[in-house]
Amino acid sequence: MNHLGLILVREYLNKIRNKSFIIMTFMSPLLMVGVISLVTYLSSLNNDNERHIKILDESGYFGHLFEDQDQITFELLQAMDLDQAKGITQAAQDYGLLYIPKVNEISDLSREIYFFSEDSPSLGVMTQIERIVQRQANALAINQAGMDAQAIRNLYFEVRPQLETFKGQETSKLGSGLKLIFGGAAGYLLFMFIIIYGNMIMRSVIEEKTSRIIEVIISSVKPAELLLGKIFGTTLAGITQFAIWVILVGVLGTVMSQVLGVEVPTGTDVAVQQSAALAQSNELPAQILTEIFQLPMTNLVVMFFLFFIGGYLLYASLYAAIGAAVDSETDTQQFMIPIIMPLIIAVYVGVFTVIEDPHGTVSQVFSFIPLTSPVVMLMRIPFGVPLWEQIVSVVLLFTTFIITVWFAAKIYRVGILMYGKKPSYKELLKWLKY
Amino acid sequence: MLEAHSISKSFGSFKALQEVSLVVPKQSVFGLLGPNGAGKTTLIRIINQITMPDSGHVLLDGVPLKPDHIRFIGYLPEERGLYKSMKVGEQAIYLAQLKGLSKSDAKAQIKYWFDRLEIGHWWDKKVQELSKGMAQKIQFVVTVLHRPKLLIFDEPFSGFDPINAQLIREEIMNLRDQGATVIFSTHRMESVEEMCDHIALMNKSKKILDGNLLDIKRAYQSKIFRVGIKSEDKALAWQTLEDSFGATPMVFKSIHDEVQCHVQLPDQMTPNDLFMQLSQLGQINHFVQEVPTANDIFIQSIHQNEASL
């Protein structure tokens, strides 16, 4: 076996045998499902509360319109004044009292209707009440003006343009929404993966330094081999963990929803796809690729894997570079912001610019910059991006990854000679020249 | 075996090595000596290809160093450690594999060494469960596992108790006898005295002295003898010694009650002549030529070097 393989296997085994890793792997899904079930359960409990609302309708136009619903019951109060009604409602500890006074002009109602309650009433309840009152008040006003409210209502109709591209493909607003959701989900998943496992890679790169085995290792293997081995080994461990999470959340979620009768939302389908894909090799003959690309869905899936893997590896190598530059984890803080920033920018550009204008200059530029392309390009692709743009972006991404690893290896080798000194950016640049 | 030709290396403006050349003969034990900061570790790192020299080159068996050579070199750095959460046996196999051994070879070698040092029962222990001295033993084993023909030890005895230090010393000499060449850098002069055939002395990034240890000692030897004579009449003996030989008094540990002094060998005399003459004064218990220890040479030449700068 060559060095890279050896290092990879050691890193992998070392990670998955680690006690805290095992605990995290099995506890996280439990916690997640537990918390979600608890929240769902609690909110369903909360909704069981029946709300009684008393109505004092002096105008006589509205009272009969309120019908009891699942969780709200209405009761009309007759022949009393407002103070009495208030007293009764409070004494009965009801949810609230709706007061509709007698008015001369219908339009006066806009300010004269009151809802009395103990605390601020729930938004949902108020919306329902408002809708009923509004509808009736409008109808009354129209009738009073001498028109037939029902006839006018019947004249309303909706206008919805049918969407179609010039190629003749029918699209829909729903489709656009789905595209955004897909792009967003892909970006979010990448974001999560980078944050969880990037740190793990960084720590594993520092491991040789804290255990002081570094000179023994570095006199046996090249730093680039070591770093690559660590990146891939940790990533495989991450995929293992992720797969277990997906399976466990799926199983537990099903069990919980059976037991509690509560729906637990899971991202199982998407996640399963991902973990399967990461394990796959991405070296397909170019011819097959171009053929596949004629189908937009395939294009999306293939590009999703390429950008996901490429983006992940690039950020992983940046984390490795930080690990290479410092002696201990406490020194890593100053380098974290420059790593997280591009990710955040990518998400912002994705959410604000790509939605507005998928093929505008800003979107286009950011979909080529390697640090942002995985998120931005993935969000653009569903809207149709020329193949050459996609290929250039992927090539740029992977090239940057390789350059970063080389760069990190260089820093690593020089860093050995600088025990116990916190490097500044200026020094890092100087090291490259050694 | 190993030749270094005018190696220079600087870090920024700091010169770590200046034009250092060395020849390490095959199957020798070569001591690389020098005060802290002399550049020993940098030189060792260059030999191990951890850093590259700015100029100069290193030959191993007449061939310029190349990455493939690492499997012929065993390196025990001064800064040492092992993966703490890894089991001893697995770790040793891993490190041996990195040096190019197959898994089965590695296992066989490890078994041999663990049995030899009687540490076989540590196989399934994690390194963090071992004491520092125990970890050092493992570290020594992984250094020699792949049967390197060049062994490089940086301060090999630090962290060992006297018994284990002796054990390791014997193992090193043993490996030398089996054909390995050994370079070690140390401050501990008694181990130099005991083990090294050749030494190189470095100070302030330059080599100031090198060669066969005995040759160097010969060059530094003086014609002074340490003499202890048991005499009936101490005062008379002392008087004679002072008048005839220009003896200077000195004190050394002895189980005898005697006159103790340094005597300079007169130019025209052989040591035998001197011995004969002295023996007339009484019973000679001590008659030893003062040969400088490696420590004396070390201190003396460093001082000379500093003075000449």
XYZ file of C-alpha atoms in Angstrom:
743
model
C 0.000 0.000 0.000
C 1.305 3.449 -0.717
C 1.673 6.160 1.903
C -1.529 7.974 1.035
C -3.581 4.807 1.494
C -1.871 4.006 4.787
C -2.429 7.473 6.168
C -6.017 7.505 4.985
C -6.827 4.189 6.645
C -5.146 5.204 9.887
C -6.978 8.525 10.006
C -10.267 6.829 9.251
C -9.882 4.116 11.877
C -8.523 6.576 14.397
C -11.551 8.828 13.928
C -14.256 6.215 14.032
C -12.756 4.475 17.056
C -12.621 7.694 18.974
C -15.017 7.559 21.900
C -16.432 11.043 21.518
C -16.953 10.436 17.815
C -18.931 7.273 18.550
C -20.972 9.038 21.199
C -21.695 11.952 18.869
C -22.652 9.601 16.080
C -25.243 7.792 18.102
C -26.389 10.543 20.442
C -27.025 13.280 17.873
C -29.868 11.529 16.026
C -31.396 10.546 19.365
C -31.223 14.123 20.557
C -32.487 15.496 17.282
C -35.436 13.165 17.013
C -36.080 13.583 20.716
C -36.153 17.367 20.567
C -38.257 17.480 17.416
C -40.729 14.986 18.844
C -40.894 16.900 22.077
C -41.526 20.222 20.332
C -44.115 18.715 18.013
C -45.772 16.981 20.907
C -45.824 20.077 23.066
C -47.228 22.315 20.354
C -49.935 19.773 19.628
C -50.790 19.808 23.337
C -50.988 23.558 23.219
C -53.366 23.478 20.273
C -55.770 21.282 22.152
C -56.828 24.257 24.242
C -60.389 25.191 23.385
C -61.054 28.877 23.200
C -64.388 30.314 24.110
C -65.167 33.714 22.744
C -68.220 35.743 23.693
C -69.763 38.125 21.204
C -71.841 41.183 21.944
C -73.335 42.324 18.644
C -75.430 45.440 19.067
C -75.644 46.040 15.321
C -77.267 42.688 14.704
C -75.507 42.144 11.386
C -72.678 39.867 12.462
C -73.612 37.585 15.311
C -75.106 34.803 13.218
C -71.979 34.553 11.020
C -69.736 33.088 13.706
C -69.795 29.341 13.628
C -67.994 27.070 16.105
C -64.769 25.605 14.839
C -62.315 22.915 16.022
C -60.744 24.923 18.745
C -62.814 28.051 18.920
C -66.378 28.253 20.139
C -68.498 31.370 19.964
C -71.369 32.440 22.178
C -73.724 35.319 21.408
C -74.703 37.501 24.323
C -78.125 39.102 24.180
C -79.686 42.142 25.792
C -76.997 43.586 27.979
C -74.605 46.481 27.866
C -70.850 46.333 27.353
C -69.916 46.446 31.038
C -72.183 43.523 31.871
C -70.802 41.563 28.943
C -67.248 42.236 30.092
C -68.115 41.093 33.589
C -69.659 37.862 32.369
C -66.766 37.059 30.065
C -64.208 37.647 32.786
C -66.149 35.635 35.313
C -66.371 32.712 32.887
C -62.613 33.011 32.282
C -63.252 32.940 28.569
C -60.667 33.801 25.945
C -62.144 37.142 25.011
C -65.082 39.319 24.133
C -65.824 40.691 20.650
C -67.832 43.889 20.815
C -69.628 45.240 17.749
C -71.529 48.477 18.487
C -74.573 49.870 16.733
C -73.407 52.343 14.118
C -75.025 54.783 11.736
C -72.608 54.388 8.885
C -71.159 50.992 8.008
C -67.781 52.630 7.450
C -67.707 53.675 11.102
C -67.216 50.009 11.936
C -63.629 50.272 10.828
C -62.787 51.844 14.173
C -65.614 50.921 16.451
C -65.176 47.172 16.818
C -63.292 46.019 19.922
C -61.840 42.765 21.101
C -61.310 42.520 24.862
C -59.093 39.840 26.318
C -56.927 38.987 29.307
C -53.598 39.205 27.385
C -52.818 39.937 23.753
C -54.879 37.500 21.712
C -53.248 34.957 19.404
C -52.625 36.081 15.864
C -54.438 33.081 14.413
C -57.640 33.790 16.306
C -57.636 37.458 15.357
C -57.092 36.690 11.671
C -60.152 34.447 11.656
C -62.342 36.994 13.371
C -61.106 39.818 11.159
C -61.840 37.837 8.030
C -65.447 37.184 9.015
C -66.102 40.768 10.057
C -64.349 42.246 7.037
C -66.275 40.176 4.533
C -69.626 40.973 6.038
C -68.851 44.669 6.501
C -67.770 45.016 2.856
C -70.894 43.245 1.652
C -73.041 45.491 3.792
C -71.322 48.610 2.470
C -71.767 47.514 -1.147
C -75.426 46.717 -0.607
C -75.971 50.034 1.082
C -74.526 51.762 -1.980
C -77.298 50.117 -3.949
C -75.314 47.344 -5.586
C -75.562 43.581 -5.291
C -72.594 42.372 -3.326
C -73.061 38.771 -4.459
C -73.180 39.795 -8.121
C -69.959 41.794 -7.780
C -68.232 38.907 -6.051
C -69.170 36.626 -8.911
C -67.418 38.947 -11.364
C -63.997 38.364 -9.796
C -61.612 35.979 -11.579
C -57.921 35.223 -11.324
C -55.243 35.843 -13.953
C -52.193 33.496 -14.117
C -49.791 33.702 -17.072
C -48.595 30.305 -18.334
C -44.796 30.086 -18.276
C -42.820 28.645 -21.175
C -39.213 28.944 -22.321
C -38.344 29.715 -25.942
C -37.288 26.090 -26.373
C -40.863 25.174 -25.712
C -40.346 23.811 -22.233
C -43.265 24.526 -19.985
C -42.234 25.835 -16.615
C -44.176 27.043 -13.671
C -43.770 29.298 -10.694
C -43.830 26.165 -8.615
C -40.874 24.905 -10.641
C -38.894 28.083 -9.967
C -39.602 27.674 -6.304
C -38.422 24.076 -6.408
C -35.219 25.165 -8.154
C -34.521 27.661 -5.428
C -35.239 25.117 -2.763
C -32.918 22.648 -4.447
C -30.125 25.202 -4.783
C -30.638 26.419 -1.263
C -30.704 22.917 0.192
C -27.528 22.003 -1.657
C -25.800 25.130 -0.418
C -26.999 24.573 3.112
C -25.877 20.957 3.135
C -22.432 21.959 1.909
C -22.265 24.667 4.530
C -23.129 22.190 7.262
C -20.680 19.570 6.060
C -17.862 22.086 5.902
C -18.513 23.442 9.362
C -18.835 20.054 11.038
C -15.970 18.238 9.354
C -13.665 21.149 8.486
C -12.828 21.584 12.134
C -12.230 17.879 12.491
C -9.696 18.001 9.674
C -7.973 20.940 11.232
C -7.676 19.180 14.547
C -6.344 16.084 12.881
C -3.652 18.119 11.126
C -2.601 19.594 14.457
C -2.510 16.122 16.034
C 1.058 15.379 14.909
C 2.244 18.582 16.479
C 0.554 18.183 19.829
C 1.706 14.587 20.140
C 5.161 15.642 18.918
C 5.377 12.773 16.497
C 5.661 15.228 13.629
C 9.363 14.822 12.939
C 9.117 11.069 12.820
C 6.212 11.265 10.387
C 7.613 14.017 8.246
C 10.903 12.173 7.852
C 8.878 9.281 6.397
C 6.209 10.915 4.229
C 5.714 14.064 2.214
C 3.582 16.731 3.905
C 1.226 16.844 0.904
C 0.591 13.095 1.253
C -0.035 13.502 4.944
C -2.498 16.353 4.436
C -4.362 14.629 1.619
C -4.548 11.430 3.653
C -5.978 13.361 6.550
C -8.510 15.206 4.408
C -9.779 12.041 2.738
C -9.646 9.904 5.874
C -11.585 12.416 7.921
C -14.050 12.935 5.096
C -14.745 9.220 4.872
C -15.267 9.131 8.613
C -17.619 12.069 8.184
C -19.577 10.285 5.475
C -19.821 7.228 7.689
C -21.144 9.355 10.506
C -23.536 11.163 8.217
C -24.878 7.923 6.782
C -25.461 6.559 10.276
C -27.232 9.779 11.204
C -29.496 9.600 8.202
C -30.377 5.979 8.848
C -30.870 6.480 12.579
C -32.936 9.628 12.167
C -35.024 7.819 9.575
C -35.603 4.789 11.776
C -36.093 6.723 15.000
C -38.292 9.270 13.277
C -40.559 6.545 11.967
C -40.702 4.876 15.352
C -41.425 8.136 17.137
C -44.139 9.183 14.747
C -45.738 5.758 15.195
C -45.532 5.944 18.960
C -46.582 9.547 19.417
C -48.686 9.810 16.329
C -46.626 12.856 15.398
C -45.117 13.625 12.019
C -41.365 14.073 12.344
C -39.921 15.768 9.290
C -36.698 14.199 8.016
C -34.414 15.061 5.196
C -33.812 11.382 4.622
C -34.220 11.261 0.872
C -31.877 14.111 0.080
C -29.279 12.969 2.557
C -29.269 9.382 1.335
C -28.637 10.630 -2.167
C -25.734 12.660 -0.966
C -23.921 10.055 1.001
C -24.303 7.571 -1.782
C -22.931 10.100 -4.226
C -19.918 11.075 -2.228
C -18.809 7.476 -2.166
C -19.133 7.287 -5.906
C -16.282 8.055 -8.210
C -16.777 11.120 -10.337
C -14.561 10.156 -13.223
C -16.942 9.475 -16.060
C -15.828 9.545 -19.642
C -16.500 12.966 -21.155
C -18.702 11.571 -23.860
C -21.151 10.077 -21.464
C -21.106 13.315 -19.548
C -22.160 15.435 -22.495
C -24.903 13.021 -23.342
C -26.183 13.055 -19.829
C -26.056 16.819 -19.747
C -28.786 17.086 -22.331
C -31.148 16.104 -19.587
C -31.362 18.960 -17.110
C -32.072 16.765 -14.103
C -29.022 14.647 -14.742
C -26.975 17.758 -15.267
C -28.129 18.974 -11.907
C -27.371 15.774 -10.069
C -23.933 15.337 -11.650
C -23.015 18.953 -11.032
C -24.342 18.734 -7.533
C -21.885 15.955 -6.769
C -18.975 17.660 -8.512
C -19.540 20.984 -6.800
C -20.318 19.398 -3.490
C -17.159 17.294 -3.514
C -15.034 20.080 -4.961
C -16.367 22.717 -2.615
C -16.005 20.486 0.373
C -12.455 19.510 -0.526
C -11.442 23.116 -1.114
C -12.681 24.256 2.262
C -11.261 21.145 3.883
C -7.862 21.991 2.455
C -8.146 25.522 3.817
C -8.830 24.107 7.251
C -5.845 21.813 6.767
C -3.723 24.842 5.883
C -4.719 26.514 9.125
C -3.893 23.354 11.013
C -0.530 23.338 9.273
C 0.229 26.891 10.291
C -0.451 26.652 14.005
C 0.809 24.623 16.929
C -2.328 24.240 18.956
C -6.035 24.612 18.551
C -6.146 27.786 20.604
C -4.119 29.567 17.930
C -6.632 28.830 15.199
C -9.168 31.508 16.096
C -7.612 34.345 14.118
C -7.798 32.301 10.934
C -11.408 31.211 11.227
C -13.110 34.383 10.030
C -11.462 34.505 6.602
C -12.675 30.948 6.029
C -16.239 31.450 7.118
C -16.621 34.797 5.317
C -16.655 33.515 1.712
C -19.199 30.884 2.715
C -21.494 33.483 4.197
C -21.021 35.765 1.196
C -21.843 32.840 -1.092
C -25.077 32.170 0.730
C -26.028 35.854 0.648
C -25.282 36.153 -3.040
C -27.217 32.963 -3.597
C -30.262 34.085 -1.667
C -30.449 37.718 -2.748
C -28.831 38.016 -6.151
C -29.366 34.681 -7.836
C -33.087 34.705 -7.098
C -33.408 38.228 -8.474
C -31.257 37.710 -11.536
C -29.805 34.201 -12.028
C -27.636 35.198 -14.973
C -26.613 38.714 -13.980
C -23.001 39.792 -13.740
C -22.778 39.399 -9.971
C -24.222 35.913 -10.012
C -21.997 34.963 -12.895
C -18.784 36.242 -11.302
C -19.497 34.577 -7.989
C -20.273 31.314 -9.691
C -16.694 31.238 -10.994
C -14.853 32.231 -7.835
C -13.876 28.861 -6.331
C -14.723 29.774 -2.741
C -18.280 30.769 -3.621
C -18.963 28.775 -6.784
C -20.152 25.580 -5.055
C -23.072 27.420 -3.464
C -23.791 30.067 -6.113
C -23.385 27.841 -9.169
C -25.528 25.131 -7.631
C -28.262 27.702 -7.151
C -27.872 28.983 -10.720
C -27.828 25.636 -12.515
C -31.556 24.931 -12.139
C -32.202 28.134 -14.113
C -30.074 26.855 -16.994
C -26.348 27.616 -17.213
C -24.301 26.882 -20.364
C -22.239 23.711 -20.026
C -18.919 25.449 -20.670
C -19.494 27.778 -17.743
C -20.177 24.844 -15.484
C -17.089 22.971 -16.648
C -14.804 25.988 -16.293
C -16.122 26.568 -12.797
C -15.587 22.928 -11.769
C -12.071 22.891 -13.196
C -11.241 26.110 -11.371
C -12.607 24.633 -8.172
C -10.525 21.473 -8.287
C -7.405 23.329 -9.406
C -7.723 25.657 -6.445
C -8.098 22.660 -4.164
C -4.824 21.174 -5.393
C -3.024 24.499 -5.110
C -4.314 24.948 -1.569
C -3.052 21.531 -0.520
C 0.345 22.305 -2.044
C 0.360 25.617 -0.229
C -0.654 23.974 3.039
C 2.073 21.347 2.649
C 4.622 24.101 2.179
C 3.459 25.877 5.305
C 3.454 22.585 7.183
C 7.068 21.801 6.359
C 8.291 25.205 7.417
C 5.994 25.326 10.425
C 7.906 22.406 11.968
C 10.913 24.618 12.475
C 8.932 27.248 14.290
C 7.822 25.570 17.484
C 5.787 27.645 19.846
C 5.544 30.758 17.733
C 2.200 32.078 16.592
C 2.553 32.928 12.924
C 1.221 36.127 11.414
C -0.086 36.391 7.872
C 3.080 38.232 6.909
C 5.197 35.390 8.166
C 3.075 32.861 6.326
C 3.853 34.673 3.085
C 7.527 34.645 3.955
C 7.445 30.905 4.610
C 6.326 30.273 1.076
C 9.652 31.519 -0.128
C 11.715 29.091 1.928
C 28.573 6.206 3.927
C 27.344 9.743 4.293
C 29.039 12.834 2.964
C 27.867 16.385 3.394
C 29.481 18.965 1.170
C 29.538 22.609 2.207
C 25.981 22.767 3.461
C 24.553 26.207 4.140
C 21.108 27.048 5.420
C 19.614 30.227 6.715
C 16.191 31.107 8.053
C 15.521 34.664 7.043
C 18.556 36.567 8.213
C 19.580 33.910 10.705
C 22.375 31.657 9.486
C 21.782 28.173 10.838
C 24.590 26.433 8.950
C 27.554 27.848 7.098
C 29.591 25.735 4.723
C 29.473 22.614 6.861
C 31.135 19.512 5.411
C 31.222 16.107 7.043
C 32.257 12.597 6.200
C 30.689 9.803 8.199
C 32.598 6.542 7.636
C 30.667 3.329 7.167
C 29.880 1.386 10.320
C 31.165 4.081 12.595
C 29.506 5.764 15.523
C 29.679 9.419 14.700
C 29.146 11.994 17.413
C 27.771 15.349 16.360
C 28.613 17.671 19.200
C 28.103 21.300 19.954
C 26.396 23.708 22.318
C 22.731 24.562 21.978
C 21.938 26.451 18.805
C 25.055 25.296 16.993
C 23.038 23.941 14.074
C 23.160 20.216 14.854
C 19.429 19.660 14.560
C 19.214 21.645 11.330
C 21.966 19.508 9.837
C 20.198 16.350 10.947
C 16.940 17.591 9.448
C 18.675 18.231 6.158
C 20.031 14.696 6.162
C 16.478 13.485 6.821
C 15.154 15.659 4.002
C 12.825 17.500 6.329
C 14.350 20.759 5.171
C 16.373 21.493 2.088
C 19.791 23.165 2.286
C 20.183 26.544 0.600
C 23.407 25.325 -0.944
C 25.610 22.260 -0.771
C 24.584 18.646 -1.131
C 24.489 15.401 0.784
C 25.576 12.039 -0.609
C 24.392 8.738 0.773
C 26.646 5.922 -0.415
C 27.884 8.268 -3.111
C 24.388 9.079 -4.428
C 22.744 12.471 -3.883
C 19.917 12.218 -1.361
C 16.540 11.463 -2.860
C 13.089 10.873 -1.326
C 13.451 7.129 -1.725
C 16.375 7.138 0.707
C 14.177 7.596 3.755
C 13.722 3.860 4.025
C 17.445 3.457 4.635
C 17.482 5.994 7.424
C 16.153 5.606 10.930
C 15.674 8.869 12.748
C 15.001 9.421 16.425
C 14.358 13.148 16.784
C 15.012 15.067 19.955
C 11.420 16.238 19.928
C 9.670 12.919 20.149
C 6.228 11.532 20.599
C 3.768 8.935 19.408
C 0.080 8.976 18.598
C -1.342 8.917 22.100
C -4.652 7.269 21.420
C -3.235 4.532 19.210
C -2.341 1.081 20.418
C 1.359 0.330 20.647
C 1.375 -2.598 18.233
C -0.782 -0.940 15.589
C 1.232 2.217 15.779
C 4.526 0.397 15.334
C 3.130 -1.441 12.315
C 1.858 1.805 10.825
C 5.152 3.620 11.244
C 7.072 0.661 9.849
C 4.771 0.541 6.834
C 5.392 4.213 6.206
C 9.060 3.315 6.012
C 8.283 0.781 3.320
C 7.981 -2.486 5.235
C 5.211 -4.890 4.339
C 2.715 -5.634 7.082
C 4.020 -9.134 7.756
C 7.648 -7.962 7.772
C 6.725 -5.202 10.138
C 4.984 -7.629 12.484
C 7.936 -9.997 12.508
C 10.395 -7.192 13.205
C 8.259 -5.723 15.952
C 7.867 -9.094 17.591
C 11.618 -9.574 17.496
C 12.302 -6.232 19.098
C 9.489 -6.384 21.639
C 10.698 -9.795 22.786
C 14.235 -8.544 22.917
C 13.361 -5.552 25.084
C 10.759 -7.606 26.978
C 7.897 -5.280 26.183
C 5.689 -7.726 24.279
C 2.828 -7.332 26.734
C 2.450 -3.660 25.805
C 1.119 -4.551 22.352
C -2.517 -3.711 23.059
C -1.894 -0.786 25.370
C -2.477 2.736 24.246
C 0.531 5.006 24.298
C -1.149 7.359 26.747
C -1.220 4.514 29.281
C 2.561 4.159 29.174
C 5.118 6.038 31.243
C 7.529 8.378 29.523
C 10.381 5.904 29.739
C 8.209 3.136 28.300
C 7.148 5.356 25.405
C 10.811 6.130 24.745
C 11.515 2.437 24.379
C 8.746 2.109 21.808
C 10.137 5.122 20.058
C 13.539 3.504 19.870
C 12.040 0.329 18.453
C 10.134 2.132 15.708
C 13.310 3.950 14.758
C 15.229 0.757 14.086
C 12.364 -1.468 12.862
C 13.052 -1.175 9.161
C 16.707 -2.142 9.629
C 18.064 1.175 8.400
C 21.688 1.285 7.374
C 21.992 4.801 8.699
C 20.709 5.540 12.193
C 20.407 9.080 13.414
C 19.757 9.766 17.076
C 19.213 13.230 18.472
C 19.895 13.104 22.215
C 18.965 9.419 22.425
C 19.399 8.993 26.161
C 17.284 11.823 27.451
C 14.355 10.446 29.374
C 15.898 7.050 30.099
C 16.896 5.855 33.522
C 20.505 4.582 33.783
C 19.484 0.956 33.330
C 17.449 1.568 30.198
C 20.046 4.010 28.874
C 22.611 1.231 29.199
C 20.234 -1.171 27.434
C 19.721 1.241 24.551
C 23.437 1.930 24.347
C 24.110 -1.773 24.002
C 21.448 -2.079 21.330
C 22.963 0.793 19.382
C 26.436 -0.754 19.537
C 24.882 -4.050 18.549
C 23.288 -2.503 15.476
C 26.604 -0.934 14.595
C 28.266 -4.337 14.818
C 25.611 -5.696 12.475
C 26.582 -3.127 9.881
C 24.656 0.041 10.611
C 26.234 3.449 10.662
C 25.216 5.615 13.594
C 25.149 9.377 13.890
C 24.210 10.854 17.158
C 24.065 14.284 18.524
C 24.367 14.788 22.227
C 25.584 16.961 25.049
C 26.376 13.970 27.219
C 30.095 13.661 26.917
C 30.463 10.413 28.811
C 28.399 8.641 26.156
C 30.587 10.205 23.485
C 33.669 8.897 25.251
C 32.139 5.470 25.493
C 30.586 5.064 22.058
C 31.934 7.371 19.371
C 34.737 6.558 16.976
C 34.382 9.827 15.128
C 33.203 13.221 16.191
C 32.443 16.579 14.663
C 32.251 19.618 16.834
C 30.035 22.496 15.806
C 29.678 25.983 17.167
C 27.651 28.935 15.921
C 26.601 27.296 12.646
C 30.142 26.221 11.724
C 32.083 23.029 12.097
C 35.173 23.731 14.142
C 36.674 20.297 14.572
C 36.161 16.805 13.242
C 37.871 13.481 12.877
C 38.600 10.226 14.616
C 38.100 10.648 18.347
C 41.400 8.981 19.224
C 43.305 11.111 16.709
C 41.767 14.202 18.163
C 42.639 13.117 21.652
C 46.156 12.415 20.560
C 46.383 15.905 19.142
C 45.134 17.345 22.373
C 47.218 15.153 24.661
C 49.783 16.693 26.955
C 52.942 15.166 28.393
C 51.676 15.458 31.895
C 51.366 12.484 34.193
C 49.321 12.143 37.268
C 51.461 10.533 39.930
C 50.713 9.126 43.357
C 53.625 7.819 45.430
C 53.471 6.202 48.842
C 56.587 7.201 50.646
C 58.088 6.759 54.145
C 59.214 10.337 54.227
C 56.611 12.461 52.533
C 58.463 15.753 52.910
C 61.618 14.386 51.304
C 59.753 12.792 48.443
C 57.872 15.981 47.821
C 61.072 18.001 47.912
C 62.719 15.732 45.348
C 59.698 15.805 43.067
C 59.574 19.577 43.140
C 63.290 20.092 42.627
C 64.003 17.473 39.983
C 60.771 17.359 38.018
C 59.027 20.652 38.653
C 56.021 18.777 39.990
C 52.890 20.692 40.897
C 50.721 19.451 43.723
C 47.251 18.190 42.974
C 44.564 16.224 44.723
C 42.668 13.269 43.395
C 40.677 10.577 45.047
C 42.699 7.652 46.230
C 42.419 4.902 48.769
C 46.099 5.333 49.646
C 47.804 7.875 51.810
C 50.311 9.269 49.345
C 51.992 12.228 47.737
C 49.930 13.360 44.789
C 51.129 15.612 41.995
C 51.302 16.396 38.288
C 54.635 15.723 36.636
C 55.656 17.096 33.278
C 57.568 14.531 31.233
C 61.001 16.060 30.541
C 61.785 16.368 26.841
C 64.536 13.802 26.576
C 62.794 11.154 28.657
C 60.380 8.387 27.795
C 57.571 7.628 30.249
C 59.477 4.482 31.235
C 62.524 6.518 32.250
C 60.341 8.766 34.340
C 58.653 5.808 35.970
C 62.008 4.276 36.882
C 63.239 7.464 38.477
C 60.029 8.019 40.388
C 59.951 4.482 41.657
C 63.055 5.227 43.716
C 61.015 7.612 45.836
C 58.573 4.995 47.037
C 55.752 2.761 45.910
C 53.979 4.143 42.842
C 50.219 3.680 43.075
C 49.287 6.032 40.262
C 51.089 6.746 37.065
C 48.578 7.946 34.497
C 49.027 10.106 31.438
C 46.557 12.968 31.506
C 44.530 12.502 28.315
C 41.877 15.149 27.721
C 38.334 13.874 27.962
C 35.911 14.623 25.176
C 34.402 17.093 27.587
C 37.733 18.916 27.992
C 38.229 19.030 24.243
C 34.674 20.256 23.781
C 35.010 23.102 26.254
C 38.532 24.004 25.218
C 37.831 24.192 21.507
C 34.573 26.065 21.952
C 36.399 28.648 24.049
C 39.188 28.903 21.516
C 36.633 29.288 18.752
C 34.746 32.000 20.617
C 37.966 33.840 21.367
C 39.012 33.787 17.727
C 35.708 35.214 16.519
